[in-house]
């Protein structure tokens, strides 16, 4: 695969300060497909300087002009859609149709939504004798994970640019090629030099340098709760804005009146997509005791059909980690009804679509984020029991509720401690705020709520 050997800083590809490289691996066959530079604090410093220098002019650019630039960026992403999908498939391992539809398709939708929002958002309002201005927070340090490599970049960069902020991005070490492609798209869209900058590198080196940099006004992070806590602490000590999009252990609550086959089928598909590497995946399926056995049979059958359609996990570490969780589930007494810990192929980081029955709420596989194709089916006795189980983790990112009618599902969803709930299979909405309750994070992404994260307010009194 084609890769740049430098960093995108100040509108050009510049040589990295150091000589260390990151090897990019195709998780489907474990072959090295490219190398990118491993950035250091020096590269981060150069990128933050470029972002600071570009900030006054970009912040002063009329929103309609910023909107036009984001629309141009969206158009480049559309034109390069196939290349994006191929790149994500090569470095993440997602099957190509999924890469085309989701990994390339969703960022195009999100970029388009911010082109519109930048043009229509009320950056100024009258409140009594005051005029209140929504002004950009400043320089944004964006740190993104590998699981939806382009989506997570666009979900931060597009609203930041719409708000008038400038950005330094440190993408995940496993998926830097998608980030380089995005930087090319920014360049092609003629977004002014320094408004977007890219430093590839390792989390504890380049990521940490960015999170700690005094020239960064807001850190927006998506990834593990462990790293998120550290970034939140650093930002807190510096009285710096922070947005954290962390892990999840979301519940798929199937009420007794639901269409069981549909609820189970969609629930399994929700987890198996992207090989279970989705922070908002409904990895706990909650089923009433009266329909439990039927649900288990349907889930096992649905998981089996995913056997050869599922991609690998991203890397060897995740492969070992997820299989370790499956072994732990067996050891703690859960019953395997599909899949298991054995690697299904000789080569590549594949895990079989796995379903556990007889999972109790306190088991490790019901509490911790596995980040693989593993569903735990938990039995409940009544609605209060279901609610207690649904809310019984440290997380609160997403969820689903299925019932005979929407009103019944809504009543249950309103009692859930979680940021997003799909009612009877509700569709993805790129304008709906996305983010977590409890330890799933701080702040919201997407739509106008996502834009507001990058704004601060100033009021003038007359
Ligand atoms: P991670 O380490 O939290 O990675 C997220 C991003 O943070 C990456 O760009 C990473 O760089 C960077 N990073 C790592 N350590 C850092 C530090 N000390 N300071 C600043 N930035 C740092 O997540 P991971 O290791 O890739 O995955 C581990 C687990 O996190 C997964 O199993 C899953 O449970 C969870 N996860 C959640 C999400 C989500 O969407 N909520 C996404 C990915 C992972 P490197 O790429 O170099 O590590
Ligand atoms: Mg990591």
PDB file of C-alpha atoms in Angstrom, residues 204-437:
ATOM      1  CA  UNK A 204       2.306   6.891  24.836  1.00  0.00           C
ATOM      2  CA  UNK A 205       4.702   9.033  22.752  1.00  0.00           C
ATOM      3  CA  UNK A 206       2.937  11.219  20.168  1.00  0.00           C
ATOM      4  CA  UNK A 207      -0.519  10.836  21.757  1.00  0.00           C
ATOM      5  CA  UNK A 208       0.660  11.770  25.199  1.00  0.00           C
ATOM      6  CA  UNK A 209       2.712  14.709  23.886  1.00  0.00           C
ATOM      7  CA  UNK A 210      -0.401  16.027  22.157  1.00  0.00           C
ATOM      8  CA  UNK A 211      -2.659  15.538  25.196  1.00  0.00           C
ATOM      9  CA  UNK A 212      -0.153  17.363  27.415  1.00  0.00           C
ATOM     10  CA  UNK A 213       0.764  20.152  24.986  1.00  0.00           C
ATOM     11  CA  UNK A 214       0.250  23.643  26.389  1.00  0.00           C
ATOM     12  CA  UNK A 215      -0.728  24.939  22.938  1.00  0.00           C
ATOM     13  CA  UNK A 216      -3.746  22.640  22.716  1.00  0.00           C
ATOM     14  CA  UNK A 217      -7.022  24.119  24.001  1.00  0.00           C
ATOM     15  CA  UNK A 218      -9.244  21.042  23.776  1.00  0.00           C
ATOM     16  CA  UNK A 219      -8.407  17.342  23.713  1.00  0.00           C
ATOM     17  CA  UNK A 220     -10.925  15.103  22.003  1.00  0.00           C
ATOM     18  CA  UNK A 221     -10.214  11.434  22.605  1.00  0.00           C
ATOM     19  CA  UNK A 222     -11.901   8.206  21.540  1.00  0.00           C
ATOM     20  CA  UNK A 223     -10.567   4.895  22.808  1.00  0.00           C
ATOM     21  CA  UNK A 224     -10.203   2.827  25.936  1.00  0.00           C
ATOM     22  CA  UNK A 225     -11.491   3.935  29.316  1.00  0.00           C
ATOM     23  CA  UNK A 226      -8.018   3.388  30.842  1.00  0.00           C
ATOM     24  CA  UNK A 227      -6.318   5.899  28.524  1.00  0.00           C
ATOM     25  CA  UNK A 228      -9.360   8.198  28.656  1.00  0.00           C
ATOM     26  CA  UNK A 229      -9.077   8.500  32.440  1.00  0.00           C
ATOM     27  CA  UNK A 230      -5.434   9.508  32.085  1.00  0.00           C
ATOM     28  CA  UNK A 231      -6.205  12.089  29.409  1.00  0.00           C
ATOM     29  CA  UNK A 232      -9.083  13.479  31.485  1.00  0.00           C
ATOM     30  CA  UNK A 233      -6.797  13.837  34.507  1.00  0.00           C
ATOM     31  CA  UNK A 234      -4.123  15.643  32.471  1.00  0.00           C
ATOM     32  CA  UNK A 235      -6.686  17.986  30.926  1.00  0.00           C
ATOM     33  CA  UNK A 236      -8.283  18.643  34.319  1.00  0.00           C
ATOM     34  CA  UNK A 237      -4.955  19.615  35.847  1.00  0.00           C
ATOM     35  CA  UNK A 238      -4.407  22.125  33.022  1.00  0.00           C
ATOM     36  CA  UNK A 239      -8.036  23.408  33.148  1.00  0.00           C
ATOM     37  CA  UNK A 240      -8.402  22.376  29.531  1.00  0.00           C
ATOM     38  CA  UNK A 241     -11.574  21.279  27.751  1.00  0.00           C
ATOM     39  CA  UNK A 242     -11.808  17.562  27.122  1.00  0.00           C
ATOM     40  CA  UNK A 243     -14.181  15.245  25.273  1.00  0.00           C
ATOM     41  CA  UNK A 244     -13.962  11.518  25.961  1.00  0.00           C
ATOM     42  CA  UNK A 245     -15.693   8.819  23.938  1.00  0.00           C
ATOM     43  CA  UNK A 246     -14.837   5.587  25.740  1.00  0.00           C
ATOM     44  CA  UNK A 247     -15.953   2.014  26.037  1.00  0.00           C
ATOM     45  CA  UNK A 248     -19.329   0.368  26.362  1.00  0.00           C
ATOM     46  CA  UNK A 249     -21.131  -2.804  27.387  1.00  0.00           C
ATOM     47  CA  UNK A 250     -24.506  -2.045  25.944  1.00  0.00           C
ATOM     48  CA  UNK A 251     -27.696  -3.993  26.542  1.00  0.00           C
ATOM     49  CA  UNK A 252     -30.099  -5.273  23.906  1.00  0.00           C
ATOM     50  CA  UNK A 253     -33.279  -5.522  25.979  1.00  0.00           C
ATOM     51  CA  UNK A 254     -35.905  -7.793  24.459  1.00  0.00           C
ATOM     52  CA  UNK A 255     -39.211  -7.306  26.304  1.00  0.00           C
ATOM     53  CA  UNK A 256     -41.694 -10.216  26.318  1.00  0.00           C
ATOM     54  CA  UNK A 257     -43.989  -8.564  23.753  1.00  0.00           C
ATOM     55  CA  UNK A 258     -41.189  -8.121  21.156  1.00  0.00           C
ATOM     56  CA  UNK A 259     -40.801  -9.774  17.768  1.00  0.00           C
ATOM     57  CA  UNK A 260     -38.181 -12.179  19.114  1.00  0.00           C
ATOM     58  CA  UNK A 261     -36.724 -13.393  15.811  1.00  0.00           C
ATOM     59  CA  UNK A 262     -36.184  -9.829  14.613  1.00  0.00           C
ATOM     60  CA  UNK A 263     -34.764  -8.607  17.919  1.00  0.00           C
ATOM     61  CA  UNK A 264     -32.302 -11.503  18.124  1.00  0.00           C
ATOM     62  CA  UNK A 265     -31.340 -11.343  14.437  1.00  0.00           C
ATOM     63  CA  UNK A 266     -30.655  -7.613  14.457  1.00  0.00           C
ATOM     64  CA  UNK A 267     -28.923  -7.951  17.827  1.00  0.00           C
ATOM     65  CA  UNK A 268     -26.474 -10.567  16.552  1.00  0.00           C
ATOM     66  CA  UNK A 269     -25.825  -8.568  13.366  1.00  0.00           C
ATOM     67  CA  UNK A 270     -25.150  -5.463  15.488  1.00  0.00           C
ATOM     68  CA  UNK A 271     -22.328  -7.242  17.328  1.00  0.00           C
ATOM     69  CA  UNK A 272     -20.853  -9.232  14.431  1.00  0.00           C
ATOM     70  CA  UNK A 273     -20.518  -6.150  12.162  1.00  0.00           C
ATOM     71  CA  UNK A 274     -16.890  -4.922  12.300  1.00  0.00           C
ATOM     72  CA  UNK A 275     -16.027  -8.187  14.096  1.00  0.00           C
ATOM     73  CA  UNK A 276     -17.473  -6.883  17.347  1.00  0.00           C
ATOM     74  CA  UNK A 277     -15.048  -3.954  17.425  1.00  0.00           C
ATOM     75  CA  UNK A 278     -17.732  -1.333  18.002  1.00  0.00           C
ATOM     76  CA  UNK A 279     -17.866   0.649  21.229  1.00  0.00           C
ATOM     77  CA  UNK A 280     -21.656   0.921  21.047  1.00  0.00           C
ATOM     78  CA  UNK A 281     -22.251  -2.783  20.235  1.00  0.00           C
ATOM     79  CA  UNK A 282     -25.097  -4.491  22.118  1.00  0.00           C
ATOM     80  CA  UNK A 283     -22.918  -7.224  23.573  1.00  0.00           C
ATOM     81  CA  UNK A 284     -25.398  -8.194  26.305  1.00  0.00           C
ATOM     82  CA  UNK A 285     -28.702  -9.635  25.131  1.00  0.00           C
ATOM     83  CA  UNK A 286     -31.349  -9.532  27.879  1.00  0.00           C
ATOM     84  CA  UNK A 287     -34.210 -11.990  27.427  1.00  0.00           C
ATOM     85  CA  UNK A 288     -37.240 -12.773  29.607  1.00  0.00           C
ATOM     86  CA  UNK A 289     -37.129 -16.198  31.179  1.00  0.00           C
ATOM     87  CA  UNK A 290     -40.289 -17.292  29.287  1.00  0.00           C
ATOM     88  CA  UNK A 291     -38.579 -16.851  25.902  1.00  0.00           C
ATOM     89  CA  UNK A 292     -34.997 -17.555  26.905  1.00  0.00           C
ATOM     90  CA  UNK A 293     -34.451 -20.951  25.281  1.00  0.00           C
ATOM     91  CA  UNK A 294     -36.039 -19.824  22.037  1.00  0.00           C
ATOM     92  CA  UNK A 295     -33.784 -16.725  21.956  1.00  0.00           C
ATOM     93  CA  UNK A 296     -30.659 -18.811  22.594  1.00  0.00           C
ATOM     94  CA  UNK A 297     -31.498 -21.135  19.698  1.00  0.00           C
ATOM     95  CA  UNK A 298     -32.164 -18.212  17.356  1.00  0.00           C
ATOM     96  CA  UNK A 299     -28.938 -16.463  18.396  1.00  0.00           C
ATOM     97  CA  UNK A 300     -26.804 -19.579  17.900  1.00  0.00           C
ATOM     98  CA  UNK A 301     -28.305 -20.075  14.463  1.00  0.00           C
ATOM     99  CA  UNK A 302     -27.802 -16.419  13.489  1.00  0.00           C
ATOM    100  CA  UNK A 303     -24.177 -16.406  14.707  1.00  0.00           C
ATOM    101  CA  UNK A 304     -23.388 -19.538  12.702  1.00  0.00           C
ATOM    102  CA  UNK A 305     -24.413 -17.802   9.464  1.00  0.00           C
ATOM    103  CA  UNK A 306     -21.687 -15.209  10.115  1.00  0.00           C
ATOM    104  CA  UNK A 307     -18.962 -17.854  10.079  1.00  0.00           C
ATOM    105  CA  UNK A 308     -17.250 -16.877   6.846  1.00  0.00           C
ATOM    106  CA  UNK A 309     -18.573 -13.329   6.492  1.00  0.00           C
ATOM    107  CA  UNK A 310     -16.762 -11.930   9.494  1.00  0.00           C
ATOM    108  CA  UNK A 311     -13.424 -10.123   9.237  1.00  0.00           C
ATOM    109  CA  UNK A 312     -10.417 -10.608  11.525  1.00  0.00           C
ATOM    110  CA  UNK A 313      -9.677  -8.579  14.644  1.00  0.00           C
ATOM    111  CA  UNK A 314      -7.299  -5.677  14.194  1.00  0.00           C
ATOM    112  CA  UNK A 315      -4.084  -7.106  15.648  1.00  0.00           C
ATOM    113  CA  UNK A 316      -2.431  -9.979  17.490  1.00  0.00           C
ATOM    114  CA  UNK A 317      -2.950  -8.340  20.872  1.00  0.00           C
ATOM    115  CA  UNK A 318      -6.725  -7.985  20.399  1.00  0.00           C
ATOM    116  CA  UNK A 319      -6.826 -11.535  19.008  1.00  0.00           C
ATOM    117  CA  UNK A 320      -5.244 -12.889  22.188  1.00  0.00           C
ATOM    118  CA  UNK A 321      -7.326 -10.629  24.415  1.00  0.00           C
ATOM    119  CA  UNK A 322     -10.695 -11.593  22.927  1.00  0.00           C
ATOM    120  CA  UNK A 323      -9.902 -15.313  22.965  1.00  0.00           C
ATOM    121  CA  UNK A 324      -8.821 -14.880  26.570  1.00  0.00           C
ATOM    122  CA  UNK A 325     -12.243 -13.441  27.413  1.00  0.00           C
ATOM    123  CA  UNK A 326     -13.962 -16.387  25.716  1.00  0.00           C
ATOM    124  CA  UNK A 327     -11.878 -18.790  27.817  1.00  0.00           C
ATOM    125  CA  UNK A 328     -12.780 -16.771  30.886  1.00  0.00           C
ATOM    126  CA  UNK A 329     -16.496 -17.050  30.059  1.00  0.00           C
ATOM    127  CA  UNK A 330     -16.207 -20.840  29.874  1.00  0.00           C
ATOM    128  CA  UNK A 331     -14.198 -20.930  33.103  1.00  0.00           C
ATOM    129  CA  UNK A 332     -16.809 -18.831  34.915  1.00  0.00           C
ATOM    130  CA  UNK A 333     -19.557 -21.263  33.916  1.00  0.00           C
ATOM    131  CA  UNK A 334     -21.248 -19.679  30.905  1.00  0.00           C
ATOM    132  CA  UNK A 335     -22.460 -22.087  28.195  1.00  0.00           C
ATOM    133  CA  UNK A 336     -21.005 -21.768  24.677  1.00  0.00           C
ATOM    134  CA  UNK A 337     -23.738 -22.167  22.040  1.00  0.00           C
ATOM    135  CA  UNK A 338     -21.767 -20.816  19.060  1.00  0.00           C
ATOM    136  CA  UNK A 339     -18.068 -20.215  18.367  1.00  0.00           C
ATOM    137  CA  UNK A 340     -15.389 -20.589  20.995  1.00  0.00           C
ATOM    138  CA  UNK A 341     -11.787 -19.627  21.790  1.00  0.00           C
ATOM    139  CA  UNK A 342     -10.079 -21.689  19.050  1.00  0.00           C
ATOM    140  CA  UNK A 343      -8.699 -19.658  16.122  1.00  0.00           C
ATOM    141  CA  UNK A 344     -10.820 -20.685  13.102  1.00  0.00           C
ATOM    142  CA  UNK A 345      -8.014 -20.103  10.566  1.00  0.00           C
ATOM    143  CA  UNK A 346      -4.271 -20.710  10.482  1.00  0.00           C
ATOM    144  CA  UNK A 347      -3.517 -17.202   9.318  1.00  0.00           C
ATOM    145  CA  UNK A 348      -5.026 -13.868  10.245  1.00  0.00           C
ATOM    146  CA  UNK A 349      -6.474 -12.645  13.531  1.00  0.00           C
ATOM    147  CA  UNK A 350      -9.854 -14.348  13.136  1.00  0.00           C
ATOM    148  CA  UNK A 351     -12.231 -15.246  15.973  1.00  0.00           C
ATOM    149  CA  UNK A 352     -15.399 -17.304  15.457  1.00  0.00           C
ATOM    150  CA  UNK A 353     -18.725 -15.531  16.016  1.00  0.00           C
ATOM    151  CA  UNK A 354     -19.365 -16.545  19.605  1.00  0.00           C
ATOM    152  CA  UNK A 355     -22.542 -16.720  21.685  1.00  0.00           C
ATOM    153  CA  UNK A 356     -22.733 -17.518  25.387  1.00  0.00           C
ATOM    154  CA  UNK A 357     -25.936 -18.591  27.152  1.00  0.00           C
ATOM    155  CA  UNK A 358     -26.496 -18.859  30.916  1.00  0.00           C
ATOM    156  CA  UNK A 359     -24.477 -15.696  31.488  1.00  0.00           C
ATOM    157  CA  UNK A 360     -25.120 -14.080  34.858  1.00  0.00           C
ATOM    158  CA  UNK A 361     -24.814 -10.292  35.276  1.00  0.00           C
ATOM    159  CA  UNK A 362     -21.715 -10.369  37.465  1.00  0.00           C
ATOM    160  CA  UNK A 363     -19.591 -12.570  35.168  1.00  0.00           C
ATOM    161  CA  UNK A 364     -16.517 -10.939  33.615  1.00  0.00           C
ATOM    162  CA  UNK A 365     -17.935 -11.410  30.092  1.00  0.00           C
ATOM    163  CA  UNK A 366     -21.076  -9.508  31.203  1.00  0.00           C
ATOM    164  CA  UNK A 367     -19.140  -6.650  32.788  1.00  0.00           C
ATOM    165  CA  UNK A 368     -16.023  -5.915  30.719  1.00  0.00           C
ATOM    166  CA  UNK A 369     -15.750  -4.642  27.171  1.00  0.00           C
ATOM    167  CA  UNK A 370     -14.478  -7.574  25.080  1.00  0.00           C
ATOM    168  CA  UNK A 371     -14.251  -5.762  21.707  1.00  0.00           C
ATOM    169  CA  UNK A 372     -14.760  -8.907  19.684  1.00  0.00           C
ATOM    170  CA  UNK A 373     -17.596 -10.936  18.124  1.00  0.00           C
ATOM    171  CA  UNK A 374     -18.981 -12.205  21.426  1.00  0.00           C
ATOM    172  CA  UNK A 375     -22.586 -11.955  22.655  1.00  0.00           C
ATOM    173  CA  UNK A 376     -23.697 -12.828  26.199  1.00  0.00           C
ATOM    174  CA  UNK A 377     -27.347 -13.822  26.647  1.00  0.00           C
ATOM    175  CA  UNK A 378     -28.643 -13.001  30.117  1.00  0.00           C
ATOM    176  CA  UNK A 379     -31.982 -14.092  31.582  1.00  0.00           C
ATOM    177  CA  UNK A 380     -34.286 -11.697  33.467  1.00  0.00           C
ATOM    178  CA  UNK A 381     -37.399 -12.370  35.553  1.00  0.00           C
ATOM    179  CA  UNK A 382     -39.350  -9.110  35.164  1.00  0.00           C
ATOM    180  CA  UNK A 383     -38.898  -5.541  33.906  1.00  0.00           C
ATOM    181  CA  UNK A 384     -37.282  -4.236  37.080  1.00  0.00           C
ATOM    182  CA  UNK A 385     -34.829  -7.093  36.955  1.00  0.00           C
ATOM    183  CA  UNK A 386     -34.078  -6.286  33.290  1.00  0.00           C
ATOM    184  CA  UNK A 387     -33.483  -2.635  34.164  1.00  0.00           C
ATOM    185  CA  UNK A 388     -31.204  -3.492  37.052  1.00  0.00           C
ATOM    186  CA  UNK A 389     -29.130  -5.758  34.776  1.00  0.00           C
ATOM    187  CA  UNK A 390     -29.118  -3.261  31.871  1.00  0.00           C
ATOM    188  CA  UNK A 391     -27.851  -0.483  34.173  1.00  0.00           C
ATOM    189  CA  UNK A 392     -25.527  -2.763  36.130  1.00  0.00           C
ATOM    190  CA  UNK A 393     -22.164  -1.955  34.546  1.00  0.00           C
ATOM    191  CA  UNK A 394     -19.790   1.017  34.788  1.00  0.00           C
ATOM    192  CA  UNK A 395     -20.671   1.872  31.168  1.00  0.00           C
ATOM    193  CA  UNK A 396     -23.616   3.628  29.526  1.00  0.00           C
ATOM    194  CA  UNK A 397     -22.929   4.248  25.854  1.00  0.00           C
ATOM    195  CA  UNK A 398     -25.783   2.700  23.863  1.00  0.00           C
ATOM    196  CA  UNK A 399     -28.478   0.060  23.885  1.00  0.00           C
ATOM    197  CA  UNK A 400     -31.617  -1.253  22.248  1.00  0.00           C
ATOM    198  CA  UNK A 401     -35.143  -1.964  23.425  1.00  0.00           C
ATOM    199  CA  UNK A 402     -37.631  -4.178  21.597  1.00  0.00           C
ATOM    200  CA  UNK A 403     -41.330  -4.379  22.491  1.00  0.00           C
ATOM    201  CA  UNK A 404     -44.716  -4.942  20.866  1.00  0.00           C
ATOM    202  CA  UNK A 405     -45.141  -1.190  20.468  1.00  0.00           C
ATOM    203  CA  UNK A 406     -42.787   1.793  20.544  1.00  0.00           C
ATOM    204  CA  UNK A 407     -44.416   3.383  23.603  1.00  0.00           C
ATOM    205  CA  UNK A 408     -43.645   0.374  25.780  1.00  0.00           C
ATOM    206  CA  UNK A 409     -40.036   0.338  24.539  1.00  0.00           C
ATOM    207  CA  UNK A 410     -39.672   4.094  25.071  1.00  0.00           C
ATOM    208  CA  UNK A 411     -40.908   3.824  28.673  1.00  0.00           C
ATOM    209  CA  UNK A 412     -38.157   1.297  29.366  1.00  0.00           C
ATOM    210  CA  UNK A 413     -35.479   3.222  27.422  1.00  0.00           C
ATOM    211  CA  UNK A 414     -36.144   6.366  29.465  1.00  0.00           C
ATOM    212  CA  UNK A 415     -35.115   4.456  32.599  1.00  0.00           C
ATOM    213  CA  UNK A 416     -31.800   3.278  31.111  1.00  0.00           C
ATOM    214  CA  UNK A 417     -28.570   5.029  32.159  1.00  0.00           C
ATOM    215  CA  UNK A 418     -27.202   5.283  28.645  1.00  0.00           C
ATOM    216  CA  UNK A 419     -26.658   7.855  25.911  1.00  0.00           C
ATOM    217  CA  UNK A 420     -28.288   6.258  22.845  1.00  0.00           C
ATOM    218  CA  UNK A 421     -31.058   3.690  22.536  1.00  0.00           C
ATOM    219  CA  UNK A 422     -32.451   2.203  19.329  1.00  0.00           C
ATOM    220  CA  UNK A 423     -36.190   1.565  19.630  1.00  0.00           C
ATOM    221  CA  UNK A 424     -37.447  -1.534  17.802  1.00  0.00           C
ATOM    222  CA  UNK A 425     -34.503  -1.428  15.399  1.00  0.00           C
ATOM    223  CA  UNK A 426     -34.335   2.351  14.854  1.00  0.00           C
ATOM    224  CA  UNK A 427     -31.969   3.457  12.097  1.00  0.00           C
ATOM    225  CA  UNK A 428     -28.588   5.208  12.505  1.00  0.00           C
ATOM    226  CA  UNK A 429     -29.009   8.971  12.478  1.00  0.00           C
ATOM    227  CA  UNK A 430     -25.845  10.983  11.742  1.00  0.00           C
ATOM    228  CA  UNK A 431     -27.428  14.048  13.395  1.00  0.00           C
ATOM    229  CA  UNK A 432     -28.257  12.328  16.710  1.00  0.00           C
ATOM    230  CA  UNK A 433     -25.888  13.081  19.614  1.00  0.00           C
ATOM    231  CA  UNK A 434     -23.568  10.157  20.325  1.00  0.00           C
ATOM    232  CA  UNK A 435     -21.792   9.728  23.665  1.00  0.00           C
ATOM    233  CA  UNK A 436     -21.893   8.134  27.033  1.00  0.00           C
ATOM    234  CA  UNK A 437     -23.386   8.199  30.487  1.00  0.00           C
TER     235      UNK A 437
END
